[in-house]
Coordinates of C-alpha atoms and ligand atoms in Angstrom, one line a residue:
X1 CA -29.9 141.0 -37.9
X2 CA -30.5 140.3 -41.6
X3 CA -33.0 139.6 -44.0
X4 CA -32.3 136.4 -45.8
X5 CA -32.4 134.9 -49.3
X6 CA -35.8 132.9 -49.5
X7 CA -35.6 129.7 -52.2
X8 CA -38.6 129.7 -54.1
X9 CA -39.8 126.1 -55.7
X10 CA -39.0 124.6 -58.0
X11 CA -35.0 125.4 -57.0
X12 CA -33.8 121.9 -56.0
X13 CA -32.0 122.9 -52.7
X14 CA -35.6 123.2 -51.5
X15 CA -35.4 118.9 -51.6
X16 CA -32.7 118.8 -49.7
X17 CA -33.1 117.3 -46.1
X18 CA -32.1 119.1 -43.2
X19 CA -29.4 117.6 -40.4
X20 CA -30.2 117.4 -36.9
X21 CA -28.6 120.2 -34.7
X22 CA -26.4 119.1 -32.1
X23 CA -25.1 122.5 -30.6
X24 CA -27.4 125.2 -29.5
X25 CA -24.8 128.3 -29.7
X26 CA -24.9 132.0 -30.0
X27 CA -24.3 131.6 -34.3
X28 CA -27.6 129.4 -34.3
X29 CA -29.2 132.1 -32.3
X30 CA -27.8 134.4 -35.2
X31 CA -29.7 132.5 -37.4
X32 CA -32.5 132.2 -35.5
X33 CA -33.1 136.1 -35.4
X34 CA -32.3 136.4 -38.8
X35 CA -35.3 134.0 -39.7
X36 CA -37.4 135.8 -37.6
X37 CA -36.3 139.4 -39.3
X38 CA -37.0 137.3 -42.7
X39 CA -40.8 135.7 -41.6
X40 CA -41.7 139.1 -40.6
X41 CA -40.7 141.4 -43.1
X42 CA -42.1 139.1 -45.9
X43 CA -44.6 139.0 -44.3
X44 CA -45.5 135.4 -43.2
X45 CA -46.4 133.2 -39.8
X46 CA -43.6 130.4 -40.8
X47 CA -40.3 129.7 -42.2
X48 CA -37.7 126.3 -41.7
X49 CA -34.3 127.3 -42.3
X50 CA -34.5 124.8 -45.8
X51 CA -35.8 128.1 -47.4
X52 CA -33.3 130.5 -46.2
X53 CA -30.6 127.7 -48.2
X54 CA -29.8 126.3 -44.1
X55 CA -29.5 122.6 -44.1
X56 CA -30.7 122.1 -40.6
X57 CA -33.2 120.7 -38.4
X58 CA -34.8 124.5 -37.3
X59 CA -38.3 126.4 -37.6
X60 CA -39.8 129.6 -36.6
X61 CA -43.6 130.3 -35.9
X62 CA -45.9 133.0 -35.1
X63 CA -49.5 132.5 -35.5
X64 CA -50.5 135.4 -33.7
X65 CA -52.7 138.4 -35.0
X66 CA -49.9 141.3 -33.7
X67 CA -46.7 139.3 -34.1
X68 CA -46.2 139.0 -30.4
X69 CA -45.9 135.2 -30.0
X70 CA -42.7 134.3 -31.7
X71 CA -41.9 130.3 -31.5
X72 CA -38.7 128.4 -32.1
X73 CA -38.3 124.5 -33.1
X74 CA -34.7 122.7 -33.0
X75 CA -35.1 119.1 -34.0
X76 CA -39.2 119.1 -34.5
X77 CA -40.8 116.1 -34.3
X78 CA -44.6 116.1 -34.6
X79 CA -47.1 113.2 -33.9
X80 CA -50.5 113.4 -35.0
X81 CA -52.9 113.0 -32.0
X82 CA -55.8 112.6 -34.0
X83 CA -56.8 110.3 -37.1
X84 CA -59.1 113.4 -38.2
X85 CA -57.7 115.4 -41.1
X86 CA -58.7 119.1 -41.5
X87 CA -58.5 120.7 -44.8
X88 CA -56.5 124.4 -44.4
X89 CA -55.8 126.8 -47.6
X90 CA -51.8 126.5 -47.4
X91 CA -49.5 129.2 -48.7
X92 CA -45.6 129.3 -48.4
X93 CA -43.3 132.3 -48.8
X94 CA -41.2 129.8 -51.3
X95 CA -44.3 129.4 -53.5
X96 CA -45.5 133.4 -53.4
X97 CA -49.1 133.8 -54.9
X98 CA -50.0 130.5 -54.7
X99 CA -52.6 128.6 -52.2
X100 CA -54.3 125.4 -52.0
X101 CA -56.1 123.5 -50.2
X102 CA -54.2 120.1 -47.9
X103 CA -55.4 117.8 -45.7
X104 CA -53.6 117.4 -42.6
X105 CA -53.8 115.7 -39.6
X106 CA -56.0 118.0 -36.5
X107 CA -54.0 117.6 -34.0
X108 CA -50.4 116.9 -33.2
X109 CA -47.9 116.5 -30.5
X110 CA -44.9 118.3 -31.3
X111 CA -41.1 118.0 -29.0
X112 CA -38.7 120.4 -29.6
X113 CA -35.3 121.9 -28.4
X114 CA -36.4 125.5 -27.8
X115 CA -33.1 128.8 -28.5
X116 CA -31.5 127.8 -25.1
X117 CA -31.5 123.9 -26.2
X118 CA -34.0 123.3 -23.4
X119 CA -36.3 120.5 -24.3
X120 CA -40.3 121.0 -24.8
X121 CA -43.4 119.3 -25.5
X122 CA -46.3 120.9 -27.2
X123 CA -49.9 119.9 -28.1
X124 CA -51.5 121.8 -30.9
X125 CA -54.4 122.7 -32.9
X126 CA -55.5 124.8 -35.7
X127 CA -53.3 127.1 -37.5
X128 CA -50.3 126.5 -35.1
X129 CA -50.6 122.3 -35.9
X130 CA -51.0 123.4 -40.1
X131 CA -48.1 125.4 -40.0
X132 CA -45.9 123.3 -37.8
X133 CA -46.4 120.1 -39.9
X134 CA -45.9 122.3 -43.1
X135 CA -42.6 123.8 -42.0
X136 CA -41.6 120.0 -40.5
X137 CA -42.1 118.8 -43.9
X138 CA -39.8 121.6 -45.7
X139 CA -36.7 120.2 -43.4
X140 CA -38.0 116.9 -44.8
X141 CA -37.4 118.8 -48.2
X142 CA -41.8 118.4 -49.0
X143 CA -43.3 121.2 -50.2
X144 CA -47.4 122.1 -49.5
X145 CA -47.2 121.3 -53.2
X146 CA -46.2 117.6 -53.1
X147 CA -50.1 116.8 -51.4
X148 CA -51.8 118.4 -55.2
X149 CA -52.4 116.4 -58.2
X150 CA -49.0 116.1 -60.2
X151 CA -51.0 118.8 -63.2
X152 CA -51.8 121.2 -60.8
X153 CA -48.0 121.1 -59.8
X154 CA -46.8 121.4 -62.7
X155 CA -49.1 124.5 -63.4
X156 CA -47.9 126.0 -60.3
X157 CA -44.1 125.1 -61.3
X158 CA -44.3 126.8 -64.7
X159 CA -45.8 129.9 -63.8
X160 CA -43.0 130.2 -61.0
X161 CA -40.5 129.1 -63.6
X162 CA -41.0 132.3 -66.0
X163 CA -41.9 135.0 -63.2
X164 CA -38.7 133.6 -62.0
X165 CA -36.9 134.4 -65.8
X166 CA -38.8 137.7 -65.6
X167 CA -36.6 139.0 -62.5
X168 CA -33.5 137.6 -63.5
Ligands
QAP1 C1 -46.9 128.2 -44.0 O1 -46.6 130.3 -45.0 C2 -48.4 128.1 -43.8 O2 -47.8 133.4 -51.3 C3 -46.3 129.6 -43.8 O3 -47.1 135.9 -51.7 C4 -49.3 128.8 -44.6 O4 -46.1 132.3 -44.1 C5 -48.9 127.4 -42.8 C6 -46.7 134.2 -47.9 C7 -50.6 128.7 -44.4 C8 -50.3 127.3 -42.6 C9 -51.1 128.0 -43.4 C10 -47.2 133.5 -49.0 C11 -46.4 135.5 -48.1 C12 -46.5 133.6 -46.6 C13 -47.3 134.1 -50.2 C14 -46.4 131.7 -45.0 C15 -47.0 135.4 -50.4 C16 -46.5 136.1 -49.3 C17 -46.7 132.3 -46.3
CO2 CO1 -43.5 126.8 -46.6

């Protein structure tokens, strides 16, 4: 296992958009543990592979109050099953100290390969449907940031910019 290199905005590879996996081996399994060592130890409830510098189509999730409930996405696809948006604070371990408010659909159907390649179908609410949309969106190369008015962006961007100068 490993802890991983997170991307933090506004580093461009973060717009890049992540390929579709075709083979579900042991090395994506590597990776998959690796993200999961990463998520926890930073800590935080999501991470798509965009932000570990991965180019492909795979997210890990756990919502749960003790860590217990880890959950893996190959090739995501959500569908919103509601027109009603709810409004959640969003955060994002590539944009540390920073959270805003984004409306998102409620609820969403999302399919999904799961570590052995098996396909699943899952309907979800709540945190679970915020975070799954928000991690979709990073292998879309989006950013939570992307739904704020372009001056609150850019306020974001800056400060990132020179703490980001600072540790250099
Ligand atoms: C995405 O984000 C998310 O700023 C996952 O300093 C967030 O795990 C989905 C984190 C909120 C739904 C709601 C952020 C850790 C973790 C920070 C995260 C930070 C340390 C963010
Ligand atoms: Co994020």
């Amino acid at each position: 296992m490993a802890i991983l290199d997170i991307l933090e905005f506004p580093d461009p590879r973060l717009r890049t958009v992540a390929k579709p996996i075709d083979t579900v081996d042991d090395a994506l399994r590597q990776t998959i543990d690796d993200m999961f060592e990463t998520m926890y130890e930073a800590p935080g409830i999501g991470l798509a592979a965009t932000q570990v510098n991965v180019h492909r189509r795979l997210v890990v999730i756990d919502v749960s109050e003790d860590k217990s409930e880890p959950l893996v996405f190959i090739n995501p696809e959500a569908e919103p099953l509601t027109q009603e948006l709810g409004e959640y604070q969003e955060g994002c371990l590539s944009i540390p100290g920073f959270y805003e408010k984004v409306c998102r659909p409620e609820r969403v159907r999302v399919k999904a390969l799961d570590r052995d390649g098996k396909p699943f179908e899952l309907e979800c609410d709540g945190l679970l449907a915020v975070c799954i949309q928000h991690e979709i969106d990073h292998l879309d190369g989006k950013l939570f940031v992307d739904y704020l008015s372009p001056l609150k962006r850019d306020r974001i961007k800056k400060k990132l910019e020179k703490q980001q100068r600072h540790k250099a």
